């Protein structure tokens, strides 16, 4: 016979599994494509910001070297 704790643990796992399955299998191809495009856009924005900041720092370092010579 199962005790209350193991029944509750099994119920929790079943709930999470069901919810995950509903989310995973409930998405249409258009929704998956939209999420993929959103991820690509966010990653592109982050990369652009990082390179802009690094380029600005490199430019400041170059100006400091030119002034010190």
XYZ file of N, CA and C in Angstrom:
207
model
N 0.840 -1.182 0.000
C 0.000 0.000 0.000
C 0.881 1.240 0.000
N 0.471 2.265 -0.740
C 1.260 3.492 -0.857
C 0.846 4.467 0.237
N 1.835 5.204 0.729
C 1.517 6.216 1.739
C 1.188 7.548 1.053
N 0.761 8.525 1.844
C 0.322 9.816 1.299
C 1.446 10.552 0.587
N 2.669 10.459 1.110
C 3.789 11.194 0.512
C 4.115 10.676 -0.876
N 4.123 9.361 -1.057
C 4.448 8.823 -2.374
C 3.320 9.089 -3.370
N 2.075 9.106 -2.903
C 0.955 9.445 -3.780
C 1.052 10.909 -4.200
N 1.389 11.772 -3.261
C 1.529 13.196 -3.575
C 2.687 13.416 -4.544
N 3.792 12.702 -4.360
C 4.934 12.831 -5.264
C 4.566 12.359 -6.664
N 3.845 11.255 -6.752
C 3.420 10.750 -8.057
C 2.447 11.720 -8.724
N 1.551 12.306 -7.944
C 0.593 13.265 -8.492
C 1.300 14.512 -9.004
N 2.293 14.958 -8.269
C 3.055 16.133 -8.697
C 3.790 15.855 -9.998
N 4.431 14.705 -10.087
C 5.144 14.338 -11.319
C 4.181 14.213 -12.489
N 3.020 13.640 -12.262
C 2.024 13.511 -13.330
C 1.532 14.877 -13.783
N 1.344 15.789 -12.833
C 0.885 17.141 -13.181
C 1.917 17.865 -14.022
N 3.187 17.813 -13.587
C 4.253 18.466 -14.353
C 4.416 17.823 -15.721
N 4.327 16.516 -15.779
C 4.436 15.825 -17.066
C 3.306 16.186 -18.004
N 2.095 16.235 -17.469
C 0.945 16.610 -18.297
C 1.028 18.040 -18.788
N 1.453 18.925 -17.912
C 1.576 20.330 -18.312
C 2.670 20.503 -19.363
N 3.779 19.825 -19.178
C 4.871 19.911 -20.154
C 4.424 19.362 -21.503
N 3.723 18.248 -21.478
C 3.234 17.671 -22.726
C 2.245 18.582 -23.429
N 1.374 19.216 -22.663
C 0.395 20.124 -23.259
C 1.078 21.319 -23.897
N 2.081 21.831 -23.229
C 2.810 22.974 -23.783
C 3.588 22.540 -25.017
N 4.281 21.406 -24.924
C 5.120 20.961 -26.031
C 4.285 20.567 -27.244
N 3.270 19.772 -27.049
C 2.483 19.285 -28.170
C 1.349 20.229 -28.553
N 1.063 21.197 -27.731
C -0.020 22.121 -28.023
C 0.384 23.271 -28.917
N 1.673 23.453 -29.114
C 2.129 24.551 -29.947
C 2.013 24.189 -31.423
N 1.569 25.119 -32.213
C 1.508 24.898 -33.656
C 2.858 25.252 -34.270
N 3.030 24.907 -35.534
C 4.281 25.213 -36.231
C 4.510 26.719 -36.283
N 3.437 27.489 -36.450
C 3.582 28.947 -36.496
C 4.065 29.502 -35.161
N 3.556 28.948 -34.069
C 3.969 29.420 -32.751
C 5.426 29.057 -32.475
N 5.836 27.864 -32.872
C 7.231 27.459 -32.692
C 8.139 28.357 -33.521
N 7.740 28.662 -34.751
C 8.531 29.547 -35.606
C 8.611 30.952 -35.017
N 7.513 31.431 -34.454
C 7.509 32.764 -33.834
C 8.444 32.793 -32.632
N 8.407 31.755 -31.807
C 9.315 31.703 -30.650
C 10.765 31.609 -31.095
N 11.020 30.818 -32.138
C 12.384 30.717 -32.669
C 12.873 32.056 -33.197
N 12.016 32.756 -33.916
C 12.390 34.076 -34.433
C 12.637 35.073 -33.319
N 11.831 34.992 -32.281
C 12.023 35.877 -31.136
C 13.368 35.612 -30.464
N 13.709 34.345 -30.315
C 15.005 33.988 -29.705
C 16.161 34.507 -30.547
N 16.079 34.347 -31.861
C 17.134 34.835 -32.750
C 17.254 36.349 -32.655
N 16.126 37.049 -32.597
C 16.145 38.510 -32.509
C 16.780 38.978 -31.207
N 16.433 38.329 -30.105
C 16.996 38.720 -28.807
C 18.497 38.453 -28.779
N 18.912 37.296 -29.277
C 20.344 36.976 -29.310
C 21.087 37.972 -30.191
N 20.511 38.314 -31.339
C 21.135 39.299 -32.229
C 21.270 40.663 -31.567
N 20.256 41.070 -30.828
C 20.313 42.352 -30.128
C 21.407 42.341 -29.071
N 21.501 41.269 -28.325
C 22.534 41.162 -27.282
C 23.920 41.202 -27.899
N 24.129 40.465 -28.987
C 25.441 40.448 -29.656
C 25.783 41.836 -30.180
N 24.807 42.514 -30.762
C 25.043 43.858 -31.280
C 25.443 44.819 -30.160
N 24.768 44.754 -29.038
C 25.088 45.627 -27.910
C 26.484 45.332 -27.381
N 26.820 44.048 -27.251
C 28.137 43.670 -26.733
C 29.236 44.180 -27.654
N 29.089 43.981 -28.960
C 30.126 44.431 -29.881
C 30.216 45.948 -29.928
N 29.087 46.642 -29.771
C 29.122 48.103 -29.762
C 29.880 48.603 -28.537
N 29.630 47.986 -27.380
C 30.326 48.384 -26.152
C 31.811 48.069 -26.262
N 32.138 46.875 -26.761
C 33.552 46.506 -26.896
C 34.265 47.411 -27.889
N 33.597 47.770 -28.984
C 34.189 48.685 -29.962
C 34.416 50.057 -29.363
N 33.481 50.529 -28.552
C 33.633 51.827 -27.903
C 34.816 51.811 -26.927
N 34.953 50.720 -26.170
C 36.071 50.610 -25.240
C 37.397 50.549 -25.975
N 37.434 49.836 -27.095
C 38.657 49.755 -27.893
C 39.017 51.116 -28.455
N 38.021 51.877 -28.897
C 38.266 53.217 -29.430
C 38.803 54.146 -28.339
N 38.231 54.064 -27.131
C 38.734 54.884 -26.026
C 40.170 54.517 -25.686
N 40.482 53.218 -25.696
C 41.847 52.785 -25.400
C 42.817 53.288 -26.465
N 42.398 53.260 -27.718
C 43.246 53.739 -28.810
C 43.508 55.239 -28.667
N 42.468 56.017 -28.351
C 42.647 57.467 -28.169
C 43.580 57.761 -26.993
N 43.467 56.971 -25.928
C 44.341 57.172 -24.773
C 45.795 56.875 -25.136
N 46.017 55.841 -25.938
C 47.393 55.522 -26.371
C 47.960 56.604 -27.269
N 47.151 57.156 -28.150
C 47.606 58.208 -29.066
C 47.940 59.467 -28.264
N 47.152 59.813 -27.262
C 47.415 61.007 -26.462
C 48.654 60.851 -25.600
N 48.966 59.644 -25.165
C 50.114 59.409 -24.300
C 51.427 59.344 -25.080
N 51.389 59.253 -26.384
C 52.647 59.169 -27.182
C 53.186 60.509 -27.499
